[in-house]
Coordinates of C-alpha atoms and ligand atoms in Angstrom, one line a residue:
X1 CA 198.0 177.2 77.3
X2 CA 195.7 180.0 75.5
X3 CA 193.9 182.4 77.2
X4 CA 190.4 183.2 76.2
X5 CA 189.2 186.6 75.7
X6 CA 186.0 186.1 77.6
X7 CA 185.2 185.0 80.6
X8 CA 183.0 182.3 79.1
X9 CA 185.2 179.0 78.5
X10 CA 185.4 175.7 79.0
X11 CA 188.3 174.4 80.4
X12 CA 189.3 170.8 79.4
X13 CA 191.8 168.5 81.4
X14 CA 193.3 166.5 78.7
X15 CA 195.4 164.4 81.8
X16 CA 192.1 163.3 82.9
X17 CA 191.0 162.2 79.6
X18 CA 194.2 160.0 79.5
X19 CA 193.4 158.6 82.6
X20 CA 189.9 157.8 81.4
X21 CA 191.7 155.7 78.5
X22 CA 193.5 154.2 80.6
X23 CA 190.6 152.7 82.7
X24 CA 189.1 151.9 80.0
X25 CA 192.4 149.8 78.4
X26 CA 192.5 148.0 81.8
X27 CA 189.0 147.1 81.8
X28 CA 188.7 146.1 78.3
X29 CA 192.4 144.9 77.7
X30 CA 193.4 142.8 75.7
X31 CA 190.9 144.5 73.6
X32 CA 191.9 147.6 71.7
X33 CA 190.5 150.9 72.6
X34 CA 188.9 153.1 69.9
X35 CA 187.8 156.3 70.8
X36 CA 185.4 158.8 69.6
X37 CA 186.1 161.7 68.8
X38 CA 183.0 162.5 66.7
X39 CA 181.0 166.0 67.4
X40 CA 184.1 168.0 68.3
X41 CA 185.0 165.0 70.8
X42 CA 182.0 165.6 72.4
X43 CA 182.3 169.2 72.6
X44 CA 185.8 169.0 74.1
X45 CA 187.7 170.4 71.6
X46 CA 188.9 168.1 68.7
X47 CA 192.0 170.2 68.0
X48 CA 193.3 170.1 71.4
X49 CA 192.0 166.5 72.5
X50 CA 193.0 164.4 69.4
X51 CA 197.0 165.3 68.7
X52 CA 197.5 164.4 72.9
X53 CA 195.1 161.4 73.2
X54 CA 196.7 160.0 70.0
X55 CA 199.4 158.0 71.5
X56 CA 197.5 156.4 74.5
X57 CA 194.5 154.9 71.6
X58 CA 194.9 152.6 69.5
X59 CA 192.4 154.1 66.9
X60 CA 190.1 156.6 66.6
X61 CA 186.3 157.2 65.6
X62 CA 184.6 160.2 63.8
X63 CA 180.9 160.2 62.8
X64 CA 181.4 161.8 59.1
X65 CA 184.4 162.3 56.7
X66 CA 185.1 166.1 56.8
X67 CA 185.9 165.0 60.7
X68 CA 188.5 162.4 59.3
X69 CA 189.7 164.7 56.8
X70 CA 190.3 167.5 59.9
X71 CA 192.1 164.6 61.8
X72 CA 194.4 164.2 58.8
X73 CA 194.8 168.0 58.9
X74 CA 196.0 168.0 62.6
X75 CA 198.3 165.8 61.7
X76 CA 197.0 162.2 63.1
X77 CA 198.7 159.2 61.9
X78 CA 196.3 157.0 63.7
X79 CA 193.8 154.7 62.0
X80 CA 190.8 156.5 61.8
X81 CA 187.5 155.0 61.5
X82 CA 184.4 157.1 59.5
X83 CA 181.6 155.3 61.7
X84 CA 178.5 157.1 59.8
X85 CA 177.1 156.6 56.3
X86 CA 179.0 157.8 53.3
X87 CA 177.8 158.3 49.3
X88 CA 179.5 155.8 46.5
X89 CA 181.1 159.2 45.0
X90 CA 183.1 160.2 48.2
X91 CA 185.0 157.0 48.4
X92 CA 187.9 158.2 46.6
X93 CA 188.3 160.8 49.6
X94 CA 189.1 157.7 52.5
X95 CA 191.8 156.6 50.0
X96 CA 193.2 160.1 49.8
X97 CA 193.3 160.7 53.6
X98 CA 193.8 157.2 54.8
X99 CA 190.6 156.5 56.4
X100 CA 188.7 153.7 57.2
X101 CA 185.4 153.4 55.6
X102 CA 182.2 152.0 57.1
X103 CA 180.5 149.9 54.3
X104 CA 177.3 149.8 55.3
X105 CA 176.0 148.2 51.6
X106 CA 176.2 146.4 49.2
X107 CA 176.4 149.5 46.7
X108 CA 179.3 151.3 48.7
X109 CA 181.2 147.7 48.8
X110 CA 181.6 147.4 44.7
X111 CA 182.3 151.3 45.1
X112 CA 184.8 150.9 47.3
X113 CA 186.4 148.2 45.6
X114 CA 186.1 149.6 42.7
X115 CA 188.3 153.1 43.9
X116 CA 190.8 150.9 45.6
X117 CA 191.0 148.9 42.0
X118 CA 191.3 152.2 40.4
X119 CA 194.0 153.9 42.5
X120 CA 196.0 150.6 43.1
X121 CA 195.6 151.0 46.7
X122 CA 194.0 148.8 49.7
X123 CA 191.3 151.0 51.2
X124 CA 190.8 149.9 54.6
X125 CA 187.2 149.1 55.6
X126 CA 184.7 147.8 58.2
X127 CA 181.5 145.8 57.4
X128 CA 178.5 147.3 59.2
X129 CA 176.1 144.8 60.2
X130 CA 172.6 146.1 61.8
X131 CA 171.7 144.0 64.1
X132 CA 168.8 146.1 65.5
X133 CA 169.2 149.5 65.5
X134 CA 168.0 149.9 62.3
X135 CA 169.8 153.1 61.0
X136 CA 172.5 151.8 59.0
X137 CA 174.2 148.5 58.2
X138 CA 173.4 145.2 56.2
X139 CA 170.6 143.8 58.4
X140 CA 171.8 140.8 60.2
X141 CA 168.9 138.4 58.1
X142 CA 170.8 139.9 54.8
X143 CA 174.4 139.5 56.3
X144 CA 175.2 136.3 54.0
X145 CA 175.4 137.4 50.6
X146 CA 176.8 140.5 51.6
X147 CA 179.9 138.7 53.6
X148 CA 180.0 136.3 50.1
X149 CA 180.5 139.6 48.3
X150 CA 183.0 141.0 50.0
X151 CA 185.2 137.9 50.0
X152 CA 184.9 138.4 46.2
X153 CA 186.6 141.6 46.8
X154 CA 190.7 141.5 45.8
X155 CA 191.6 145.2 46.4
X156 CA 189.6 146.5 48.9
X157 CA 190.9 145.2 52.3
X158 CA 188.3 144.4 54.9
X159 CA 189.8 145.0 58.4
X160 CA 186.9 145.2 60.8
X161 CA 183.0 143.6 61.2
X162 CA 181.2 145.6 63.4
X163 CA 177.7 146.6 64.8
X164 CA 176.0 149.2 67.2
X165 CA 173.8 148.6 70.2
X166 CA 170.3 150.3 70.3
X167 CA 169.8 150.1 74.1
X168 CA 172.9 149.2 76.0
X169 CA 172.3 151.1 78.8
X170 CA 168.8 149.3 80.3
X171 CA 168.9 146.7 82.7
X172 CA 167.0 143.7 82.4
X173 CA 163.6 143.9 84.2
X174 CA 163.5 143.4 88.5
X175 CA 165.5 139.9 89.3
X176 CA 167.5 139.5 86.3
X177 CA 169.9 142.9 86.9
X178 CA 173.5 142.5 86.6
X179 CA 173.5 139.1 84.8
X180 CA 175.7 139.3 81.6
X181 CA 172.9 140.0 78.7
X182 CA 171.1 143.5 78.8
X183 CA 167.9 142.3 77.1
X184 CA 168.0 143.8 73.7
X185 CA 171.3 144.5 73.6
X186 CA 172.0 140.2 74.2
X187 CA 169.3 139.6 71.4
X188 CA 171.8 142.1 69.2
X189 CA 175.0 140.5 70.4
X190 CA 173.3 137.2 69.6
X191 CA 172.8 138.0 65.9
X192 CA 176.1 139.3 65.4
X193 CA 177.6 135.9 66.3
X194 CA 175.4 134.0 64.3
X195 CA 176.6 136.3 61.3
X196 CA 180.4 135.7 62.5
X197 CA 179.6 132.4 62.6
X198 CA 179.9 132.6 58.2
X199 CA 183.6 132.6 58.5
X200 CA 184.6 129.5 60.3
X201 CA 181.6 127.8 58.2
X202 CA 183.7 129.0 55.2
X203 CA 186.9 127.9 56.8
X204 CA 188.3 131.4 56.9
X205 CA 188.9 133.9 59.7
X206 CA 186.8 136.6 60.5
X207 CA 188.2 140.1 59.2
X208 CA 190.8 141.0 62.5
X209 CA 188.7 144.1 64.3
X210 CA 185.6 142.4 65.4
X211 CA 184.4 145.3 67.5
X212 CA 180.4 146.0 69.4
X213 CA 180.8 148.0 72.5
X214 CA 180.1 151.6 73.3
X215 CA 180.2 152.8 76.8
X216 CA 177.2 150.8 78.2
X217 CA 178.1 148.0 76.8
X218 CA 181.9 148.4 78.4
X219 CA 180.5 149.1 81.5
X220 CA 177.5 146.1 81.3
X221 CA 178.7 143.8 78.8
X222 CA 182.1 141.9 79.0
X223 CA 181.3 139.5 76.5
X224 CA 180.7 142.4 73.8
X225 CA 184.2 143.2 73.5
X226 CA 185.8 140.9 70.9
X227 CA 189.0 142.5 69.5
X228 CA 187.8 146.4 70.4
X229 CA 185.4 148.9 72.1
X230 CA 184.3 152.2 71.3
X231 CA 184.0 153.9 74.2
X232 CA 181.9 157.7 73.3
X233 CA 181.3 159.6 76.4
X234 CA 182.8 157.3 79.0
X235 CA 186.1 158.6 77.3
X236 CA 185.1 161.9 78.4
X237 CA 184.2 160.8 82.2
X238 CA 180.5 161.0 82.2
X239 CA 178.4 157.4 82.5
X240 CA 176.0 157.1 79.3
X241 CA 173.1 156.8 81.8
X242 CA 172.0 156.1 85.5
X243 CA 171.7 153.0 85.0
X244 CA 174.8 151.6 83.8
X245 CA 177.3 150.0 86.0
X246 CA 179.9 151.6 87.0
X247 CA 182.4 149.1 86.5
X248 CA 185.1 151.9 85.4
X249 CA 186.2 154.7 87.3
X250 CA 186.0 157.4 85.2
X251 CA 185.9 161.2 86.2
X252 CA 184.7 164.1 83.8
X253 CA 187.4 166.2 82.2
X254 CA 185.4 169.7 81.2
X255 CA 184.7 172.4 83.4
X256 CA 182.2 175.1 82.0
X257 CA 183.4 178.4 83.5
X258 CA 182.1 182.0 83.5
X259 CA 182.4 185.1 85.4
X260 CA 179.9 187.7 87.1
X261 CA 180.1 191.0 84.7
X262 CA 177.1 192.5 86.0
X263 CA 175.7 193.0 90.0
X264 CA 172.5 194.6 91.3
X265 CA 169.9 194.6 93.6
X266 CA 166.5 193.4 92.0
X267 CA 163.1 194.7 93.8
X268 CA 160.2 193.1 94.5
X269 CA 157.8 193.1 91.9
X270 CA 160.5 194.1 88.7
X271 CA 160.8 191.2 86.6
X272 CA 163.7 189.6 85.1
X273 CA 164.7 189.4 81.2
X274 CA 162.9 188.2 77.9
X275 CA 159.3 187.6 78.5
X276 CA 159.1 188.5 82.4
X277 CA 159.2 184.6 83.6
X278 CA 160.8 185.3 87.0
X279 CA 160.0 188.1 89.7
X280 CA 160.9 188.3 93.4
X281 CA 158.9 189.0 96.2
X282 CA 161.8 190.7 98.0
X283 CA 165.1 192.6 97.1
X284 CA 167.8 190.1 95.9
X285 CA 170.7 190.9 94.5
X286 CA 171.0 189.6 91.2
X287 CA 174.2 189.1 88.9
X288 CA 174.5 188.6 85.1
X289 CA 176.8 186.3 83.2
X290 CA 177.8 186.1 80.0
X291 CA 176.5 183.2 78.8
X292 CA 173.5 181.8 77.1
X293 CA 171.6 179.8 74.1
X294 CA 174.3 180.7 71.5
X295 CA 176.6 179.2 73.8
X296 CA 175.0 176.1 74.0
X297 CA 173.2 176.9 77.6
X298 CA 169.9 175.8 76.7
X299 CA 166.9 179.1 76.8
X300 CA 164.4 175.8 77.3
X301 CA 166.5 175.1 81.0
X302 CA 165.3 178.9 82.0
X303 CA 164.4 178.9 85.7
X304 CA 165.6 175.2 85.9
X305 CA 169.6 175.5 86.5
X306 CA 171.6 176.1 89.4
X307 CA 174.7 177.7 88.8
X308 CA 178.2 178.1 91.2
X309 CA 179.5 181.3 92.5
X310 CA 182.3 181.1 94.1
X311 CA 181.7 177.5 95.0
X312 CA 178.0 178.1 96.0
X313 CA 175.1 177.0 94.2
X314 CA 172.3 179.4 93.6
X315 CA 169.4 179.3 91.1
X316 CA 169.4 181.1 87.4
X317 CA 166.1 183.0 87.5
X318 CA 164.5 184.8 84.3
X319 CA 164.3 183.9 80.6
X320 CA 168.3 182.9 79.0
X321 CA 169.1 185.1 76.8
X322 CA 170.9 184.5 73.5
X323 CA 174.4 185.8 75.0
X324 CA 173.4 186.1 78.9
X325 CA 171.8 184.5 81.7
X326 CA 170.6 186.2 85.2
X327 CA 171.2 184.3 88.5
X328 CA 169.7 185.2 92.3
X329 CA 172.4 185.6 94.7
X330 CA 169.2 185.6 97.4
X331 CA 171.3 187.4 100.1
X332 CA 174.9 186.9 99.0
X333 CA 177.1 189.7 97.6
X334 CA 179.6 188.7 94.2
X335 CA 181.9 191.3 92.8
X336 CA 182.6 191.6 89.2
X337 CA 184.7 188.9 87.6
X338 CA 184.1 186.4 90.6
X339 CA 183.9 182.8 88.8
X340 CA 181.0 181.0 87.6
X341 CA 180.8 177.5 87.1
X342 CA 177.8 176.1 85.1
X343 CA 178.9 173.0 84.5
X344 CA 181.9 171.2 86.3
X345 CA 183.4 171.0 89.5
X346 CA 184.5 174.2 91.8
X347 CA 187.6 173.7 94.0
X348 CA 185.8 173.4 97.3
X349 CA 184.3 169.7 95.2
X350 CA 180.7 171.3 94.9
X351 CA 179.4 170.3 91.3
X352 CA 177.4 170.7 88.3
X353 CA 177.2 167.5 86.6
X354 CA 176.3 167.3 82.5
X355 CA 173.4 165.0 84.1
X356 CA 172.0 167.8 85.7
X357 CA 171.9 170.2 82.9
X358 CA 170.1 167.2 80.9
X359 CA 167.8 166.7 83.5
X360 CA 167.1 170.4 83.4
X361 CA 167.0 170.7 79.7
X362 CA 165.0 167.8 79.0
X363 CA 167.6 165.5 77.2
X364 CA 170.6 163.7 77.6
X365 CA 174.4 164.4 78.3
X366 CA 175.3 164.1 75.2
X367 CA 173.5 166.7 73.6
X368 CA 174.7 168.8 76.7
X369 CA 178.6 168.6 76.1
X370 CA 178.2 168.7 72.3
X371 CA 175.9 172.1 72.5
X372 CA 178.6 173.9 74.2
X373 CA 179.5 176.2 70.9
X374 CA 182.4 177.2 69.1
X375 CA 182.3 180.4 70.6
X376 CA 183.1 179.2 73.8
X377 CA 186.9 178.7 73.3
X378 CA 188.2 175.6 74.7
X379 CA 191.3 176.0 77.3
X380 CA 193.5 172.9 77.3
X381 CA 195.3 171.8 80.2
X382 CA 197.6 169.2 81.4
X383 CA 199.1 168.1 84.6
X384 CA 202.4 167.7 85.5
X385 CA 204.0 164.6 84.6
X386 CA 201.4 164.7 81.7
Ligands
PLP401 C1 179.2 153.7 65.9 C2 179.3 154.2 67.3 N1 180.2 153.6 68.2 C3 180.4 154.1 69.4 C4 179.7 155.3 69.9 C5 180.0 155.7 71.3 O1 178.8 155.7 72.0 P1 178.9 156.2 73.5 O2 179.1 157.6 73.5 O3 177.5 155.8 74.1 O4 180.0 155.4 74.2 C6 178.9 155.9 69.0 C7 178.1 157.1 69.4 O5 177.0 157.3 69.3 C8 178.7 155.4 67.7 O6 177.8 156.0 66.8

């Protein structure tokens, strides 16, 4: 579709990501399928992934409201949920854009009401109860008088009640694996239905989008899934950890690819890049690619990754540079503008997982894909047939 001017890019197969929502939807269904796009969609691309994903969601989740703002911009006519914390004075903007505000307060609740009073319009809004992650939300031993209030509320119109799960993604201890309940996470569920429970004591419905799950819990937790999910980085194929169940077949949609620029031999004894953290004790050849830390490939992963050369995985060797990276080709001869994959699958299946480059950067997948930086332009693709 657009054609980068460096070899550094990553290429994203939006099909993939439909089929992803579509395992999802048939794992979840009758629930309805949020997804979130937050952080660039992961580092995908938000401007390529959000106007082709928008017809097979049935909403769609950003972290903070310049992303909803963006959505708006690219033309989405989707609901949009805000899912972080937002000041009382930027209210007015979620009734200006159309987006759905998280009220995580009692404060932002009058606000809100108070701008949808103002502009005579129904701002759309979920209730954010914390029900032990402690970062945000009404905590779930407060939730009363803050559910009283917002029935007192006439303009503002409360869709949605939901909460977020600190620890999804761990099993229970030996013996109790794989039985519904995920320790903290059950404790969490459990306090979110005592503090549904308010509504039919009151004799009135809860708001329609009762909604828990991110990927874990999709993948662990059937009974979290009340009228929708939220899947994060399931959406984009990868499993949020090892440990999760993999109840969905998902498959990841970004490949990270580069190209050799650069080909020598390296002798024994001449050390390689910034800081002279890698030296052979024979003469390989060596090949340089443009990529590094301002691309998002980690300098604290130096030494650690294993890259793909034409479908063959050899190690990076020397300190990553801010714009390059050096990899040993031990025997093997690569000519200038061969392909480099460094994260993603090569057409003979071998693979780079974003689990490996967490592993080698000390941290999780997430902070891989959403590290890959702007300047690495994003190449959209779809299959035939869509
Ligand atoms: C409120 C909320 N819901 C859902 C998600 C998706 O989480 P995951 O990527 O683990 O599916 C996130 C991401 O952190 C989130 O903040």
């Amino acid at each position: 579709m657009n054609t980068p001017l460096r070899p550094t890019h990553a290429v994203i197969q939006l099909s993939q990501l439909r089929r992803n929502v579509e395992a999802i939807r048939a794992k979840v269904s009758p629930a309805r399928v949020l997804v979130m796009l937050k952080a660039n969609a992961y580092g995908h691309g938000i401007d390529g992934v959000a106007p082709y994903i928008e017809p097979f969601v049935d909403a769609i989740g950003v972290a903070v409201l310049d992303e909803g703002v963006h959505l708006r911009e690219l033309g989405i006519k989707k609901p949009v949920l805000v899912a972080g914390g937002t000041l009382p004075e930027h209210v007015p903007y979620y009734l200006e854009h159309d987006l759905t505000l998280t009220i995580s307060s009692a404060e932002v609740l009058q606000a809100a009401e108070a701008a949808s009073q103002a502009a005579g319009k129904r701002l759309k809004a979920h209730l954010k109860i914390d029900t032990g992650m402690e970062r945000a939300g009404v905590r779930w031993y407060e939730a009363e008088a803050f559910l009283e209030q917002s029935l007192l509320c006439k303009h503002v119109e409360i869709e949605g009640i939901y909460t977020h799960f600190a620890n999804s993604e761990t099993l229970e201890p030996e013996g109790l694996e794989h039985k519904p309940g995920f320790s903290y996470a059950s404790t969490q569920l459990q306090r979110f239905n005592e503090v549904l429970a308010f509504y039919p004591r009151r004799g009135l419905p809860p708001p329609p989008l009762r909604h828990t799950a991110n990927s874990a819990a999709i993948l662990n937790m059937p009974e979290s899934y009340f009228d929708m999910v939220r899947p994060g980085v399931m959406f984009y194929g990868v499993y949020p950890d090892d440990e999760a169940l993999r109840s969905v077949a998902i498959a990841p949609a970004l490949t990270w690819k580069s190209a050799v620029v650069y080909s020598k031999q390296t002798l024994p004894g001449n050390p390689v890049s910034y800081g002279s953290l890698w030296v052979s004790d024979r003469p390989v050849r060596t090949i340089t690619i443009p990529c590094g830390y301002a691309d998002g490939y980690f300098r604290r992963m130096t030494n650690q990754p294993k890259v793909l050369v034409n479908g063959k995985k050899y190690q990076q060797v020397g300190r990553i540079c801010m714009d390059q990276c050096m990899v040993n080709l031990e025997d093997d001869q690569a000519g200038i503008g061969d392909e480099v994959i460094l994260l993603g699958k090569a057409a003979n299946g071998e693979c780079i997982r974003a689990e490996d480059l967490a592993v080698w950067a000390g941290t999780n997948s997430y902070e891989v894909m959403t590290n890959i930086s702007a300047r690495v332009p994003r190449v959209f693709e779809i299959e035939e047939g869509g």
